[in-house]
XYZ file of N, CA and C in Angstrom:
297
model
N -15.476 -12.033 6.690
C -14.145 -11.297 6.902
C -13.743 -10.800 5.554
N -13.223 -9.717 5.340
C -12.757 -9.165 3.965
C -11.785 -10.125 3.521
N -11.605 -10.212 2.084
C -10.617 -10.977 1.569
C -9.709 -10.112 0.687
N -8.353 -9.934 0.525
C -7.556 -9.308 -0.087
C -7.324 -9.974 -1.227
N -6.923 -9.025 -2.420
C -6.384 -9.747 -3.683
C -4.896 -9.735 -3.519
N -4.075 -10.764 -3.566
C -2.686 -10.627 -3.640
C -2.264 -9.430 -4.596
N -1.270 -8.639 -3.887
C -0.727 -7.713 -4.846
C 0.925 -7.703 -4.595
N 1.732 -7.178 -5.304
C 2.949 -7.235 -5.409
C 3.665 -5.683 -6.036
N 5.029 -5.813 -5.950
C 5.674 -4.377 -6.621
C 6.369 -4.908 -7.479
N 6.729 -4.371 -8.667
C 7.477 -4.915 -9.783
C 9.158 -5.001 -9.223
N 9.789 -5.908 -9.707
C 11.164 -6.089 -9.141
C 12.034 -5.135 -10.117
N 13.096 -5.001 -9.552
C 14.425 -4.375 -10.431
C 14.195 -2.870 -10.326
N 13.377 -2.051 -9.064
C 13.277 -0.982 -9.604
C 14.456 -0.167 -8.695
N 14.618 1.075 -9.297
C 15.887 1.940 -8.873
C 15.644 3.124 -8.378
N 16.485 3.900 -7.818
C 16.065 5.386 -7.552
C 15.684 6.052 -8.834
N 14.665 7.075 -8.454
C 14.082 7.731 -9.526
C 13.174 7.211 -10.235
N 12.728 5.785 -10.293
C 11.829 5.306 -11.194
C 10.386 5.508 -10.376
N 9.098 5.217 -10.870
C 8.045 5.066 -10.339
C 7.543 3.653 -10.142
N 6.585 3.519 -9.099
C 5.801 2.457 -9.018
C 4.426 2.572 -8.593
N 3.713 1.497 -8.620
C 2.266 1.465 -8.128
C 1.926 0.135 -7.997
N 0.925 0.003 -7.068
C 0.036 -1.052 -6.658
C -1.365 -1.069 -6.039
N -2.166 -1.682 -6.457
C -3.348 -1.643 -5.979
C -3.636 -2.885 -4.908
N -4.493 -2.552 -3.885
C -4.828 -3.321 -3.025
C -6.447 -3.574 -3.324
N -6.942 -4.547 -3.549
C -8.357 -4.973 -3.883
C -8.897 -5.696 -2.925
N -10.121 -5.425 -2.424
C -10.841 -6.324 -1.631
C -11.943 -7.057 -2.488
N -11.652 -8.460 -2.301
C -12.392 -9.067 -3.322
C -13.949 -9.503 -2.694
N -13.952 -9.512 -1.420
C -15.013 -10.205 -0.592
C -14.982 -9.424 0.655
N -16.286 -9.174 1.063
C -16.335 -8.591 2.509
C -17.723 -7.426 2.553
N -18.363 -7.599 3.404
C -19.603 -6.652 3.561
C -19.075 -5.147 3.986
N -19.819 -4.213 3.283
C -19.401 -2.836 3.344
C -19.974 -2.393 4.986
N -19.910 -1.435 5.608
C -18.850 -0.583 5.236
C -17.133 -0.935 5.347
N -16.239 -0.730 4.362
C -15.029 -1.301 4.205
C -14.101 -0.061 4.375
N -13.133 -0.344 5.438
C -12.098 0.916 5.312
C -10.752 -0.013 4.667
N -10.118 0.930 3.838
C -8.857 0.223 3.467
C -7.755 1.289 3.696
N -6.659 0.599 4.395
C -5.293 1.592 4.627
C -4.153 0.968 4.461
N -3.067 1.801 4.630
C -1.767 1.311 4.351
C -0.798 1.602 5.426
N -0.158 0.348 5.651
C 1.036 0.469 6.646
C 2.459 0.530 5.871
N 3.438 1.261 6.468
C 4.752 0.805 6.053
C 5.660 0.464 7.214
N 6.085 -0.650 7.034
C 6.860 -1.526 8.076
C 6.376 -1.325 9.541
N 4.822 -1.663 9.326
C 4.048 -1.760 10.601
C 3.552 -0.372 10.736
N 3.778 0.628 10.334
C 3.704 1.873 10.904
C 2.629 2.940 9.573
N 1.890 3.446 10.407
C 1.183 4.697 9.912
C 1.141 5.990 10.619
N 1.246 7.188 10.206
C 1.863 7.301 8.769
C 3.115 6.694 8.505
N 3.363 6.566 7.280
C 4.784 6.057 6.779
C 5.861 6.738 7.451
N 6.809 5.890 7.972
C 8.109 6.737 8.509
C 8.938 7.034 7.487
N 8.834 8.142 6.468
C 9.540 8.699 5.671
C 10.009 10.191 5.954
N 10.962 10.290 5.282
C 11.221 11.966 5.482
C 10.140 12.641 4.479
N 10.067 14.006 4.975
C 9.217 14.941 4.073
C 9.376 14.849 2.625
N 10.498 14.573 2.100
C 10.646 14.650 0.540
C 10.068 13.208 -0.051
N 10.396 12.149 0.795
C 10.306 10.638 0.359
C 8.282 10.514 0.320
N 8.172 11.411 1.533
C 6.406 11.299 1.867
C 5.825 12.061 0.587
N 6.545 13.292 0.177
C 5.643 13.962 -0.822
C 5.497 13.294 -2.134
N 6.454 12.295 -2.154
C 6.320 11.510 -3.427
C 5.428 9.957 -3.419
N 4.851 10.066 -2.276
C 3.977 8.933 -2.223
C 2.366 9.271 -1.761
N 1.729 8.754 -2.641
C 0.046 9.165 -2.746
C -0.664 7.940 -2.527
N -1.544 7.914 -1.931
C -2.619 6.879 -1.437
C -3.872 7.672 -2.222
N -4.730 6.590 -2.953
C -5.976 7.082 -3.548
C -6.971 6.072 -3.514
N -7.906 6.244 -3.123
C -9.242 5.362 -2.925
C -10.005 5.321 -4.623
N -9.682 4.076 -5.304
C -10.248 4.112 -6.502
C -11.819 4.017 -6.428
N -12.285 3.184 -5.572
C -13.596 2.933 -5.575
C -13.713 2.344 -4.337
N -14.839 1.950 -3.803
C -15.210 1.393 -2.366
C -14.498 0.241 -1.967
N -13.963 -0.416 -2.931
C -13.227 -1.468 -2.735
C -11.872 -2.151 -3.193
N -11.096 -0.787 -3.638
C -9.672 -0.786 -3.777
C -9.243 0.531 -3.700
N -7.655 0.521 -3.513
C -6.972 1.282 -3.088
C -5.727 1.482 -3.633
N -5.195 2.633 -4.323
C -4.129 2.704 -5.065
C -2.811 3.561 -4.212
N -1.639 2.611 -4.081
C -0.381 3.365 -3.774
C 0.488 3.619 -4.656
N 0.853 4.760 -5.109
C 1.915 5.314 -5.990
C 2.749 5.897 -5.399
N 4.095 5.693 -5.948
C 5.382 6.471 -5.580
C 6.055 6.973 -6.909
N 6.032 8.385 -6.931
C 6.448 9.050 -8.191
C 7.925 9.028 -8.480
N 8.587 9.073 -7.202
C 9.986 9.448 -7.444
C 10.889 8.368 -6.323
N 10.884 7.295 -6.711
C 11.533 6.000 -5.988
C 12.976 6.683 -4.893
N 12.720 6.520 -3.842
C 14.485 6.473 -3.258
C 14.720 5.369 -2.164
N 15.673 5.076 -1.917
C 16.306 3.978 -1.053
C 15.203 3.686 0.205
N 14.994 4.957 0.747
C 14.110 4.736 2.055
C 12.572 4.082 1.756
N 12.301 4.376 0.471
C 10.767 4.069 0.163
C 10.827 2.103 0.254
N 12.194 1.632 0.382
C 12.201 0.068 0.498
C 11.534 -0.145 1.944
N 10.824 -1.397 1.946
C 10.184 -1.952 3.054
C 9.110 -2.638 2.731
N 8.536 -3.061 3.713
C 7.091 -3.716 3.676
C 5.763 -2.868 3.794
N 5.190 -3.032 2.804
C 3.563 -2.185 2.701
C 2.838 -3.123 3.063
N 1.838 -2.794 3.866
C 0.741 -3.577 4.275
C -0.510 -3.152 3.896
N -1.556 -3.650 3.241
C -2.838 -3.337 3.159
C -3.594 -3.668 4.124
N -4.322 -2.816 4.782
C -5.282 -3.100 5.928
C -6.571 -3.048 5.304
N -7.590 -4.080 5.420
C -8.995 -3.968 4.827
C -9.733 -4.521 6.301
N -10.709 -3.331 6.720
C -11.417 -3.802 7.782
C -12.911 -3.386 7.766
N -13.749 -4.277 8.299
C -15.071 -4.000 8.212
C -15.631 -4.291 9.564
N -17.127 -4.417 9.917
C -17.337 -4.455 11.243
C -17.116 -5.921 11.712
N -16.745 -6.764 10.832
C -16.792 -8.236 11.129
C -15.360 -8.450 11.618
N -14.296 -7.912 10.756
C -12.701 -8.595 11.040
C -12.015 -7.419 10.204
N -10.712 -7.794 10.485
C -9.576 -6.995 9.890
C -8.641 -7.783 9.425
N -8.395 -7.635 7.999
C -7.163 -8.565 7.169
C -6.154 -7.726 6.797
N -4.714 -8.297 6.609
C -3.789 -7.548 6.199
C -3.210 -8.613 5.104
N -2.444 -7.995 4.131
C -1.784 -8.535 3.241
C -0.446 -7.676 2.917
N 0.532 -8.054 2.690
C 1.870 -7.400 3.041
C 2.814 -7.712 1.510
N 3.359 -6.837 1.096
C 4.219 -7.016 -0.053
C 5.584 -6.082 0.043
N 6.583 -6.747 -0.159
C 7.825 -6.087 -0.218
C 8.331 -5.144 -1.411
N 8.763 -3.974 -1.072
C 9.285 -3.350 -2.055
C 10.751 -2.891 -1.897
N 11.362 -3.172 -3.250
C 12.901 -3.037 -2.831
C 13.398 -1.933 -3.632
N 14.024 -1.082 -3.419
C 14.616 -0.113 -4.268
C 16.074 -0.118 -4.341
N 16.907 -0.348 -5.444
C 18.423 -0.302 -5.415
C 19.049 1.080 -5.781
């Protein structure tokens, strides 16, 4: 099965700041798909404005970048990286708190 490298969000984030985190898959046979959930949902349950400030980019076949350019309180929540291949699906979740 895939193995996700643990990731976190910076602490002490407040509205208007930026943040980013990378979900990297350390092991697991291709083909791999990497996706993100917020509070267990995809697409993210965000307003149109907050969603437009949120970007996901595939850095390479084994890592995905989640970046938020203009943090708002509604960005707070649990973000889960899901890595899947034909053998298995694994998840890792980190909490983002915006004050």
